[in-house]
CSV table of C-alpha atoms in Angstrom, one decimal:
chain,number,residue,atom,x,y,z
A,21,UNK,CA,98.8,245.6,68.3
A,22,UNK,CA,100.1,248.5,66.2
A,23,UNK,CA,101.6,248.2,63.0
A,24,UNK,CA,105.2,247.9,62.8
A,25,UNK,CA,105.4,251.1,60.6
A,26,UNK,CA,103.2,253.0,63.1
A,27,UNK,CA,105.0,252.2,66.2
A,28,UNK,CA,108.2,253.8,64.5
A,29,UNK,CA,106.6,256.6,64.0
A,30,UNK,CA,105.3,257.0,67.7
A,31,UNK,CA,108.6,256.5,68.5
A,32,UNK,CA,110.1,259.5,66.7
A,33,UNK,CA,107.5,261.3,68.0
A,34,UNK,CA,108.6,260.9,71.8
A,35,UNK,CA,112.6,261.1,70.8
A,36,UNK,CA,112.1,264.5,69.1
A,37,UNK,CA,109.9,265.3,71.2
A,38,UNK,CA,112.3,264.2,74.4
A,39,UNK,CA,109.5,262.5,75.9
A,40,UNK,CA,109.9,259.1,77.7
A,41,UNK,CA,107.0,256.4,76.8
A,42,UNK,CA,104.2,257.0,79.2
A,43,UNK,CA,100.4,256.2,79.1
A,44,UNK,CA,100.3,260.2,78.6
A,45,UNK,CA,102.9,260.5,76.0
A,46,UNK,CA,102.1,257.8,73.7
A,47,UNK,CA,98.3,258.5,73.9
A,48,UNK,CA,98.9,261.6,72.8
A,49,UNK,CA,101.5,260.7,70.1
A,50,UNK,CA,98.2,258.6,68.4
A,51,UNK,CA,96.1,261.3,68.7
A,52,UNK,CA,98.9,262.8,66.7
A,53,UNK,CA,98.5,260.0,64.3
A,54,UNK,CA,95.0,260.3,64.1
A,55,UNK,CA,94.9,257.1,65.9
A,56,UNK,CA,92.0,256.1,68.1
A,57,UNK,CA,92.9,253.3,70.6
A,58,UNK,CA,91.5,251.5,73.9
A,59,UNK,CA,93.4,251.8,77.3
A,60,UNK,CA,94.9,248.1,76.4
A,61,UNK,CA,96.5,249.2,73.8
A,62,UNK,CA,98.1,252.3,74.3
A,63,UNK,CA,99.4,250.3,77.9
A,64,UNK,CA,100.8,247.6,75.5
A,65,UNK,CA,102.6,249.9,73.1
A,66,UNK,CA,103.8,251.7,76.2
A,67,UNK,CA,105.6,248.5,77.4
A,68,UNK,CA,107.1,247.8,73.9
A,69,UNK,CA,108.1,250.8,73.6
A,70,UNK,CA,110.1,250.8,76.9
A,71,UNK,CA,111.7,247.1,76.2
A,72,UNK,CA,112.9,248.9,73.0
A,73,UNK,CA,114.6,251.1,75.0
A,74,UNK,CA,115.8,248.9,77.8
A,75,UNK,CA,117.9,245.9,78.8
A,76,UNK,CA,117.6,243.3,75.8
A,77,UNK,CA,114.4,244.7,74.8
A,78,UNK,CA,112.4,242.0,73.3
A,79,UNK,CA,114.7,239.2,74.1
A,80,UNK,CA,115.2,240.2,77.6
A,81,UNK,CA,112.4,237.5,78.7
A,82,UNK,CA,114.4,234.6,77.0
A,83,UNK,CA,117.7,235.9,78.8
A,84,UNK,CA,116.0,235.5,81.8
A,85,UNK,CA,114.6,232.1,81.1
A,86,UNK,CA,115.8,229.5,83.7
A,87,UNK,CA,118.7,227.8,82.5
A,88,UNK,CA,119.5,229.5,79.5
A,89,UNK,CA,122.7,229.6,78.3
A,90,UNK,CA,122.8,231.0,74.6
A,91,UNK,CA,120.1,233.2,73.2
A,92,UNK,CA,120.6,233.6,68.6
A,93,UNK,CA,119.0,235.8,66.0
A,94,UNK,CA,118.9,235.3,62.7
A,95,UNK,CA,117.8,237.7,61.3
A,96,UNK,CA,114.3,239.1,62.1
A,97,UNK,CA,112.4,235.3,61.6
A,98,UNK,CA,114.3,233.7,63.6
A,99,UNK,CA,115.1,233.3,67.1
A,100,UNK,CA,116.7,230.2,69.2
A,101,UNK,CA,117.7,229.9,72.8
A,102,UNK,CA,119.7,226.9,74.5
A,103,UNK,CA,118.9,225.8,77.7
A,104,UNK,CA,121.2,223.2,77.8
A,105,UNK,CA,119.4,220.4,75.5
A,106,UNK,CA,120.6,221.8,72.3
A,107,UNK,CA,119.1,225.0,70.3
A,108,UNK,CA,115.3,225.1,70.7
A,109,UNK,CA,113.2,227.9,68.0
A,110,UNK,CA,111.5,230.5,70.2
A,111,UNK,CA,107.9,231.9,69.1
A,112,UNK,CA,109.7,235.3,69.0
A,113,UNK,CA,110.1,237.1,66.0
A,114,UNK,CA,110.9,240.8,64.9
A,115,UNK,CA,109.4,243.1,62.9
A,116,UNK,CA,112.0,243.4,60.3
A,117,UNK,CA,115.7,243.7,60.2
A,118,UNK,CA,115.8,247.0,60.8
A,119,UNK,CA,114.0,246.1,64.7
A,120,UNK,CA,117.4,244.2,64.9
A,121,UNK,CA,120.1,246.2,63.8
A,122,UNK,CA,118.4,249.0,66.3
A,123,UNK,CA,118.5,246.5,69.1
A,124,UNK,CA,121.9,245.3,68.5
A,125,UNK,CA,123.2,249.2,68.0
A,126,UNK,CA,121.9,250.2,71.3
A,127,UNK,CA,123.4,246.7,73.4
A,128,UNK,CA,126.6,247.9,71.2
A,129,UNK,CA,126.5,251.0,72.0
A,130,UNK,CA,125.9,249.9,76.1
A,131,UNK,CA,129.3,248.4,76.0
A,132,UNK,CA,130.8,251.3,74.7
A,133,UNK,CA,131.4,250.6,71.0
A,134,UNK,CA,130.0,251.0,67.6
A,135,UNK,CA,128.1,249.3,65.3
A,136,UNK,CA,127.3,250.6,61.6
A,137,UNK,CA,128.0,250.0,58.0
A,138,UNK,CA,131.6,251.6,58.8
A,139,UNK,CA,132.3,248.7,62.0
A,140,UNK,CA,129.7,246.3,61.0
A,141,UNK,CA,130.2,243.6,63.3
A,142,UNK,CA,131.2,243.8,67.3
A,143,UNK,CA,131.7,241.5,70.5
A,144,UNK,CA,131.1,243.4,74.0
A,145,UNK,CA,130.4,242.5,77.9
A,146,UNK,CA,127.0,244.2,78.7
A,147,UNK,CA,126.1,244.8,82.3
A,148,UNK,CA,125.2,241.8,84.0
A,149,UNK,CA,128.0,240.0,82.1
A,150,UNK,CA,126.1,238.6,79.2
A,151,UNK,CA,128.4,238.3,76.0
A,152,UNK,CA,127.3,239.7,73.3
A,153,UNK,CA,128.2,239.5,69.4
A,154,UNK,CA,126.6,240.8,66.6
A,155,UNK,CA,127.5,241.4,62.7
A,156,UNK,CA,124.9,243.3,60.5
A,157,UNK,CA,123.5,242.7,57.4
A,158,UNK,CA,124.3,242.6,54.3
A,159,UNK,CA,126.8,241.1,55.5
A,160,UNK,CA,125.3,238.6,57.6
A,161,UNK,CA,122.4,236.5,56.1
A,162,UNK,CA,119.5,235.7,56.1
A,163,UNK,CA,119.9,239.1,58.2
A,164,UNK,CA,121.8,241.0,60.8
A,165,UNK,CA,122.7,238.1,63.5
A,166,UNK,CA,122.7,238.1,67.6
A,167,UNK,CA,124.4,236.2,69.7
A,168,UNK,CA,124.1,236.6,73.5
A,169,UNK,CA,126.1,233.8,76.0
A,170,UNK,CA,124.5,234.3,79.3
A,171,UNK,CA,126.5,233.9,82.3
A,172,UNK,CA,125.6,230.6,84.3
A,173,UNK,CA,123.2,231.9,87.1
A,174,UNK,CA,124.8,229.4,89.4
A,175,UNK,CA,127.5,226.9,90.3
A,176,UNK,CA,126.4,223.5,90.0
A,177,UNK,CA,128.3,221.1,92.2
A,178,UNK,CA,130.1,217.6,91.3
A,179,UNK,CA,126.8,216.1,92.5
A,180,UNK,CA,124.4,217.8,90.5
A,181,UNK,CA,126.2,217.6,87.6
A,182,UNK,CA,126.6,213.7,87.9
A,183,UNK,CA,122.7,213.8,88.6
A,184,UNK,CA,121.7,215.8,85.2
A,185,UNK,CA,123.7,212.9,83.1
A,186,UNK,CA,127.0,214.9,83.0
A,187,UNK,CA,129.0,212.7,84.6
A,188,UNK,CA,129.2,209.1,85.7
A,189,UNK,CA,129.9,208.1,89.1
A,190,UNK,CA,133.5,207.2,88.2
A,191,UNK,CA,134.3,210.2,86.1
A,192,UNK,CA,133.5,212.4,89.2
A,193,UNK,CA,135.6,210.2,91.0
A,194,UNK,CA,138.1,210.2,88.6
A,195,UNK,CA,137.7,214.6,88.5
A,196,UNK,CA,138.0,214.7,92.4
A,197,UNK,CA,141.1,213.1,92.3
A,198,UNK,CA,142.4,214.9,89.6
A,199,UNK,CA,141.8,218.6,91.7
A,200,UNK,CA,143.3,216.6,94.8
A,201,UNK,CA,146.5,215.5,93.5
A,202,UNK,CA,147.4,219.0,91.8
A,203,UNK,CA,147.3,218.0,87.9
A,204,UNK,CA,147.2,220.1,85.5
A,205,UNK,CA,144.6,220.2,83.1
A,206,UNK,CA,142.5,221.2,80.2
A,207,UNK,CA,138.5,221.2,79.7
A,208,UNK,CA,138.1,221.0,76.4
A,209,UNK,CA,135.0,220.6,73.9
A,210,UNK,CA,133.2,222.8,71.3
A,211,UNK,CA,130.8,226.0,72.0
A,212,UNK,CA,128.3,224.8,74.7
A,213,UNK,CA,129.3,221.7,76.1
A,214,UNK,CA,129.7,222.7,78.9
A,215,UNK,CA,133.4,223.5,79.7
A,216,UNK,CA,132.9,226.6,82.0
A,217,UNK,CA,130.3,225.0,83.9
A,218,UNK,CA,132.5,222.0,85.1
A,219,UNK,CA,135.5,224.2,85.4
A,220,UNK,CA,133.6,226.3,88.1
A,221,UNK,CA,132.5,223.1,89.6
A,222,UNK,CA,136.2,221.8,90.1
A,223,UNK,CA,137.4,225.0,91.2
A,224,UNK,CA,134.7,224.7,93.8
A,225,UNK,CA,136.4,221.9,95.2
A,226,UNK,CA,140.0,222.9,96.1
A,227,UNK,CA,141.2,223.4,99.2
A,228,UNK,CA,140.1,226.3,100.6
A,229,UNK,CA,143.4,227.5,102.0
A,230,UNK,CA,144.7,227.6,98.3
A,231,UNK,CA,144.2,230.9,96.7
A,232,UNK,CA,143.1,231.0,92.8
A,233,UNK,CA,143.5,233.6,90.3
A,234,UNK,CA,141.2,233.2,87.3
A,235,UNK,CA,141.8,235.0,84.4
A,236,UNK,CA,139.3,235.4,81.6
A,237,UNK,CA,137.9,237.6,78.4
A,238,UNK,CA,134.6,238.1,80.3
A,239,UNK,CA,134.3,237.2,83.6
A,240,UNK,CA,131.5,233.8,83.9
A,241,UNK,CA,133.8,231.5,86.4
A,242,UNK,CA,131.8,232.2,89.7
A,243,UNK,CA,133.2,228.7,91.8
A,244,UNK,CA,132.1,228.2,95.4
A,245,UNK,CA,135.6,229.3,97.0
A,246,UNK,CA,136.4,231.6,99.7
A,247,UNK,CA,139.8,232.4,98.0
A,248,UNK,CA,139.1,233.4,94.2
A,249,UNK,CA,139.9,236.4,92.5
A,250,UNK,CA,139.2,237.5,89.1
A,251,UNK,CA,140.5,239.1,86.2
A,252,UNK,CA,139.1,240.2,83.3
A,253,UNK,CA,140.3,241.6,79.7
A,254,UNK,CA,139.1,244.3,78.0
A,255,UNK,CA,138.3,245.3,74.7
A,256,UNK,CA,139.1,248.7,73.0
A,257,UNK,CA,137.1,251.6,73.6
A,258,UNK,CA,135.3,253.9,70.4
A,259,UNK,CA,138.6,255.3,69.6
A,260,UNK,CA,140.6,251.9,69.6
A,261,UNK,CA,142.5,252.6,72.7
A,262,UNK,CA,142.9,250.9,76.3
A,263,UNK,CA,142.2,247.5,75.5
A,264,UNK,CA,143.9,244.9,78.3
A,265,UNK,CA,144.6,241.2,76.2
A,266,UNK,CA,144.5,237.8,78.3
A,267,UNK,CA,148.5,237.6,77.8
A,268,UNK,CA,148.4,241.3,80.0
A,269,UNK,CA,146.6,239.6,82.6
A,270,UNK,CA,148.0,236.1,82.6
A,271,UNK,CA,151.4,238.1,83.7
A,272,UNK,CA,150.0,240.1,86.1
A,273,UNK,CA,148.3,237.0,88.0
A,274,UNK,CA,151.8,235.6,87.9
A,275,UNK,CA,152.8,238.4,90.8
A,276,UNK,CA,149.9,237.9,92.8
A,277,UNK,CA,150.8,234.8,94.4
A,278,UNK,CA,148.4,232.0,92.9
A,279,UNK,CA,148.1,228.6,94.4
A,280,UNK,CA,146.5,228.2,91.0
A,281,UNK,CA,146.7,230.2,88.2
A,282,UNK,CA,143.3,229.8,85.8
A,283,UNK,CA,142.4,231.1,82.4
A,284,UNK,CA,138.8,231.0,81.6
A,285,UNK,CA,139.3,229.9,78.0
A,286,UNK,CA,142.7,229.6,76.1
A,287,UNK,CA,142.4,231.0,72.7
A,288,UNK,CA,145.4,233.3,72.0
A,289,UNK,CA,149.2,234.0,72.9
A,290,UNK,CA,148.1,233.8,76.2
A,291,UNK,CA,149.0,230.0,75.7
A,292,UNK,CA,153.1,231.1,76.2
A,293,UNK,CA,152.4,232.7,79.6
A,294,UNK,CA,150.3,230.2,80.6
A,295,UNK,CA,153.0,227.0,79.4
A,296,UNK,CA,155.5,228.9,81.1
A,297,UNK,CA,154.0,229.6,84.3
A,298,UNK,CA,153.2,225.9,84.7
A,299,UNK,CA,156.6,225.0,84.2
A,300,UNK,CA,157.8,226.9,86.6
A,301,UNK,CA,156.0,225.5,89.8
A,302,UNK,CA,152.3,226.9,89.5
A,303,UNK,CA,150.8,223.5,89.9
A,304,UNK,CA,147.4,223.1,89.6
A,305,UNK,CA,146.6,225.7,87.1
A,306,UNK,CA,143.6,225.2,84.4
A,307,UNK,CA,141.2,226.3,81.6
A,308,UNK,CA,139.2,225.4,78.6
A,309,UNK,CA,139.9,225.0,75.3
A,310,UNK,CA,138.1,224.8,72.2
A,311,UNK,CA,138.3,221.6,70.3
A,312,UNK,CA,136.8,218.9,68.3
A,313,UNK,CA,138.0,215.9,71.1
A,314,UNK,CA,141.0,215.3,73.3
A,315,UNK,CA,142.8,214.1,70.8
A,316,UNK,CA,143.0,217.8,68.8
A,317,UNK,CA,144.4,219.6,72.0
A,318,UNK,CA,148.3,219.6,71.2
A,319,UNK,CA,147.6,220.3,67.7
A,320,UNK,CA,145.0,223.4,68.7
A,321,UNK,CA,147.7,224.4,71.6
A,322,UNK,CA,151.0,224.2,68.9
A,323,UNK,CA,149.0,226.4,66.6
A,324,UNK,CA,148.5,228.8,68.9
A,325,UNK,CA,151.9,228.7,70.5
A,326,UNK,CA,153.7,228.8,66.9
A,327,UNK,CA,151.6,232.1,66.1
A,328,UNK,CA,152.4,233.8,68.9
A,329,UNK,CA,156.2,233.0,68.0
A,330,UNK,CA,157.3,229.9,69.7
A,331,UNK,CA,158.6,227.0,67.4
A,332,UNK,CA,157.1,223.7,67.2
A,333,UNK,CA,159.7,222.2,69.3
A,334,UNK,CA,159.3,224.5,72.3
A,335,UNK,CA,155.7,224.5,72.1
A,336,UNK,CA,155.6,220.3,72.6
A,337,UNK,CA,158.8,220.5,75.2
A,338,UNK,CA,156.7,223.0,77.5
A,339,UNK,CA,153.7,220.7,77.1
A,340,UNK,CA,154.9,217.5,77.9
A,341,UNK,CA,156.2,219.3,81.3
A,342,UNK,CA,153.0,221.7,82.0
A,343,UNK,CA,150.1,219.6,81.4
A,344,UNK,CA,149.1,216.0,82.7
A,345,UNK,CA,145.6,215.6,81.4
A,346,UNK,CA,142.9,217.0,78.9
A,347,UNK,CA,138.8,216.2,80.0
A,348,UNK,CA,137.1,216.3,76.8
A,349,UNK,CA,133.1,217.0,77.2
A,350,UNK,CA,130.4,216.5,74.2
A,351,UNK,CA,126.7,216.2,73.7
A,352,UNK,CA,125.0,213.3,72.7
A,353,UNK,CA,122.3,212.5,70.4
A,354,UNK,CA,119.8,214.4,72.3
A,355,UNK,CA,122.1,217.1,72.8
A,356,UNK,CA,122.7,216.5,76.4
A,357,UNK,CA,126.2,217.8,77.6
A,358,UNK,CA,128.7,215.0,79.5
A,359,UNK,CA,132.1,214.2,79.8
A,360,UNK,CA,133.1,212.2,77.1
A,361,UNK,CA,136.9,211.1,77.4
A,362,UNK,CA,140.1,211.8,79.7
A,363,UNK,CA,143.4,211.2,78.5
A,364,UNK,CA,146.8,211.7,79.6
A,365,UNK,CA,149.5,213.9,77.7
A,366,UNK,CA,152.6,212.2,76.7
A,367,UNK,CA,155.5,212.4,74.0
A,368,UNK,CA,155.4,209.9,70.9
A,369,UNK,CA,158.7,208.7,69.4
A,370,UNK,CA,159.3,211.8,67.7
A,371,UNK,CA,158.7,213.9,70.7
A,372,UNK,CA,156.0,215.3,70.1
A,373,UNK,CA,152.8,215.2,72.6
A,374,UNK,CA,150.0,213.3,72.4
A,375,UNK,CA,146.7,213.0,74.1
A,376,UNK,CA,146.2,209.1,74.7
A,377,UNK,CA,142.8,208.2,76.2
A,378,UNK,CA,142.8,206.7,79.9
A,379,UNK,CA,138.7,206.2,79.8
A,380,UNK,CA,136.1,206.9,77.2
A,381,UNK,CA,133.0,207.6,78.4
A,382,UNK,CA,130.1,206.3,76.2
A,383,UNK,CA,126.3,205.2,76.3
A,384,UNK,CA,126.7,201.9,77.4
A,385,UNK,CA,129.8,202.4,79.2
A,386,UNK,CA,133.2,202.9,79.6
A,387,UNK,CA,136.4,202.0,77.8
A,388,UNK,CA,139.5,201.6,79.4
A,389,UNK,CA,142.4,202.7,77.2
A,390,UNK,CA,146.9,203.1,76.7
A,391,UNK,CA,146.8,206.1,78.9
A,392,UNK,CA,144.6,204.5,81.9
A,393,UNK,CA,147.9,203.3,83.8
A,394,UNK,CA,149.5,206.5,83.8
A,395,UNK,CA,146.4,208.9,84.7
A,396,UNK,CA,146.3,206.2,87.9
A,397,UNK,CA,149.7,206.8,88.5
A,398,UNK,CA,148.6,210.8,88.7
A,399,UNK,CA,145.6,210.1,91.0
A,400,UNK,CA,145.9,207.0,92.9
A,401,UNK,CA,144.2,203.4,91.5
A,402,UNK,CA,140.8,202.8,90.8
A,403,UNK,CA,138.7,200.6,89.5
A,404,UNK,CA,137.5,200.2,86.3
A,405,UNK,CA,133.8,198.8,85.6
A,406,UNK,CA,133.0,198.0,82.0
């Protein structure tokens, strides 16, 4: 193939020359370069030349990888893709940083923003709904830095997800029951394991006559319901105007008559609205929420309802009331997503909430914990098989 240094050049032929990358066009453009090349290879600079140009140019064939979830570039060396068994290196490279940064200005500049030394870094929905970040060098090393979160290409079920190792045959149990009796409840875990997944899985599984209202930064929750209705947030356009925030939204789905009200990922204020609402007889409602294990949710949720003004006090007193349970997911040693722990939210002495763990899922089994009696007084009894 064409040097990297040549194939720049081709292409500033055709742009000033407002041509589009044809077998025509760029033979002619290496005529221009005193270049001398075989059918094969003008066709082959022809097709890079128009993946430049479209989609997710070179990455576009990971992105459409079955299964992928996360495709990352770090810098022009390095490129990783997770398909759901932890980060794997692609073959892929690029030829210099500067083949980034162009790529990442142009999927910048499809979501409507900028990206240069002035606004160096930027997080967008591109068509399709693919999430994408990126922050250029220098300020990002070893280069400028990608990362695309692909929408799940389907809704996995209960079943399948108990059949890929996700979850036991008592912690879908346990789950089913949860959706049934009305809990509310938190997904939490870190980045890719596998919170929005199972959400859209349990949402699959209400009753259909209930009507949900999901609420979300960029729209991935696609459950199997015939009564689910989305909204989404949006960002600020070039001139920093328009943008809609999560707290906007959580208050408009409060007048449109949710059974359950949902919020794709808490991260924000948002947390008030949401606290509120489910204290004030939207049962049901959900959402995920970063964190390091179940017992980290009332300390992740008080620090964001402090900074969006609420003191400690209220913060705990509207989450004893709101929530009843946190599912905590993980990966395990081989980087395989499951459902590691659910426990039960209650107040300690001091009155503030705690997460106490009903059942830990782990390798060779599962433990039984302080919270088990209550989460069975929530969902009915079971039983427990070490």
């Amino acid at each position: 193939m064409s040097s990297a240094p040549l194939v720049d050049r081709i292409r500033q032929r055709l742009a000033e020359e407002a041509h589009e990358p044809t077998a025509h066009s760029v033979a002619a453009a290496l005529r221009a370069e005193n270049q001398l090349c075989g059918n094969g290879t003008v066709l082959a600079l022809v097709d890079q030349l128009r993946r430049d140009t479209t989609g997710a140019g070179p990455l576009e064939p990971l992105l459409a990888t079955p299964g992928v979830t996360d495709v990352l570039v770090n810098g022009p060396d390095e490129v990783y893709l997770d398909c759901g068994h932890g980060l794997e290196r692609s073959p892929l490279t690029f030829p210099d940083d500067e083949s980034v940064r162009r790529l990442a200005q142009r999927l910048a500049a499809q979501g409507g923003r900028r990206l240069d030394d002035a606004s160096p870094f930027v997080d967008v929905r591109l068509a399709g709904g693919t999430r994408f970040h990126a922050i250029l060098a220098p300020i990002a090393w070893p280069g400028t830095l990608l990362s695309l979160r692909v929408p799940a290409r389907q809704t996995f079920s209960l079943d399948e997800l108990a059949a890929s190792g996700t979850l036991t045959a008592l912690g879908a149990d346990c789950l089913v029951r949860i959706v049934a009796s009305r809990a509310a409840f938190l997904i939490s875990g870190g980045t890719g394991s596998g919170k929005t997944t199972l959400l859209a899985a349990l949402l699959s599984i209400v009753d259909a006559s209930e009507r949900l209202v999901i609420v979300e930064d960029a729209t991935e929750l696609r459950p199997h319901h015939p009564h689910a209705i989305g909204l989404e947030s949006r960002p600020p356009n070039i001139e920093g105007a328009g943008a809609i925030g999560l707290r906007d939204l959580v208050r408009q789905a409060l007048r449109m008559r949710p059974d359950r009200l949902i919020v794709g990922e808490v991260r924000g204020p948002e947390v008030v609205d949401l606290l509120a609402a489910l204290n004030t007889g939207h049962e049901g409602g959900c959402g995920t929420l970063h964190a390091n294990s179940a017992a980290d949710v009332p300390a992740r949720l008080e620090a964001l309802g402090v900074a969006a003004g609420l003191a400690r006090d209220a913060v705990h007193s509207q989450l004893a009331s709101a929530l009843d349970v946190v599912i905590h997911l993980g990966r395990d040693a081989s980087g395989r997503r499951m459902l590691r722990q659910l426990a039960v939210l209650e107040r300690d002495d001091g009155g503030l909430v705690e997460a106490v763990p009903a059942l830990t899922f782990r390798a060779d089994g599962v433990e039984a914990g302080s919270g088990l009696a209550r989460l069975q007084t929530m969902i009915g009894p079971f039983e427990v098989r070490r």
